[in-house]
Coordinates of C-alpha atoms in Angstrom, one line a residue:
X890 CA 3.5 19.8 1.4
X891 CA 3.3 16.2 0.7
X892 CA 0.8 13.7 0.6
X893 CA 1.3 9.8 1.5
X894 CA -1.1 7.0 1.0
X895 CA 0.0 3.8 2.8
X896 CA -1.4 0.9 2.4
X897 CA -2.3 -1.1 6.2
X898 CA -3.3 -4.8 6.1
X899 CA -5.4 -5.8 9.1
X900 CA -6.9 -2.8 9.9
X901 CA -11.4 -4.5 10.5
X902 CA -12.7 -1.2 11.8
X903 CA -13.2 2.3 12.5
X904 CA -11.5 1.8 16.0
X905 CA -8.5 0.6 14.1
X906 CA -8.3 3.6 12.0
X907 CA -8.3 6.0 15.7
X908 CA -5.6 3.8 16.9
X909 CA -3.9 3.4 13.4
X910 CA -4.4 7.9 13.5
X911 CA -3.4 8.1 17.2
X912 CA -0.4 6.9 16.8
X913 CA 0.8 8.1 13.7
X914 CA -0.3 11.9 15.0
X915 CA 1.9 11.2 18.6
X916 CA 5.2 10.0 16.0
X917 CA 5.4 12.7 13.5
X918 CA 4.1 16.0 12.7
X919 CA 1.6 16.1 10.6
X920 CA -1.4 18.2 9.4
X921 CA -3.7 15.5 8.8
X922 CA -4.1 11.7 8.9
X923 CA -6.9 9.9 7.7
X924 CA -7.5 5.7 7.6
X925 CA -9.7 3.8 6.2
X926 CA -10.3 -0.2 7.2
X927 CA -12.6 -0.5 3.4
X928 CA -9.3 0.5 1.5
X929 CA -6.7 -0.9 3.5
X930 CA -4.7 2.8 4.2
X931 CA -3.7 5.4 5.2
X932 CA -3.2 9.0 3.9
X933 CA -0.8 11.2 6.1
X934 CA -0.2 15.1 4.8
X935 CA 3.0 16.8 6.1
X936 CA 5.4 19.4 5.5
X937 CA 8.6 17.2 6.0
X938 CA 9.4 14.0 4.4
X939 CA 8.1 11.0 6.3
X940 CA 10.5 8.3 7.7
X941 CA 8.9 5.2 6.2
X942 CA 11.1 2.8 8.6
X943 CA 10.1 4.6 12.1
X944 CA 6.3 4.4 10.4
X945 CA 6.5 0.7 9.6
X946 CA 7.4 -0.1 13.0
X947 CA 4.5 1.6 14.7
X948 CA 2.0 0.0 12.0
X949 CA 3.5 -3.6 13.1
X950 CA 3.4 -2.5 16.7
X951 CA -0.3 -2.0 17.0
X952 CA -0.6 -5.4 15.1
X953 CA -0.9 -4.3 11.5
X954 CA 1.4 -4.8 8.1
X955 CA 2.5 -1.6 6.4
X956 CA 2.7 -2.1 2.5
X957 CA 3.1 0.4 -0.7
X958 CA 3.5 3.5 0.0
X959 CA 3.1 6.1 -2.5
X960 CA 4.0 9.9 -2.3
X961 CA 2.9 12.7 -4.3
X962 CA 2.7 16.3 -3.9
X963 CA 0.0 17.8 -2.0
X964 CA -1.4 21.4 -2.5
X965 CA -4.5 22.8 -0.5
X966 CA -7.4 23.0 -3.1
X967 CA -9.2 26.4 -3.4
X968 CA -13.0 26.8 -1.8
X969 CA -14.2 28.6 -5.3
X970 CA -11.8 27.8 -8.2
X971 CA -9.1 30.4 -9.3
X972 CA -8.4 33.5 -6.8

């Protein structure tokens, strides 16, 4: 899996992180989305790899700049430690 933190400029509230989250979950497949307006992003984790362009353009749709977006990969931490 991968993880993606986006940054998002104008984002001044929790309703901007549903819509910002709405939209993102109705575009792409993904097992979770998370915004935050106080840091200014986004973090998507997926399976596939994201298509930044098609992303950008339904961040500047609902009014907001997409910036730097970083990519890493993700792996599901364990409850207890080690199994």
């Amino acid at each position: 899996m991968l993880k993606y933190t986006i940054k998002v400029d104008g984002m001044m509230c929790g309703m901007c992180e549903a819509h910002v989250n709405d939209a993102i979950r109705k575009a792409f497949s993904v097992k979770k989305v998370t915004s935050s307006h106080s840091k200014g992003e986004t973090v998507l984790i997926m399976e596939e790899a994201l298509d930044e362009d098609a992303l950008g353009k339904i961040i500047a749709g609902l009014g907001y700049t997409m910036g730097e977006v970083k990519k890493e990969p993700y792996q599901k931490k364990k409850l207890f430690g080690k199994w």
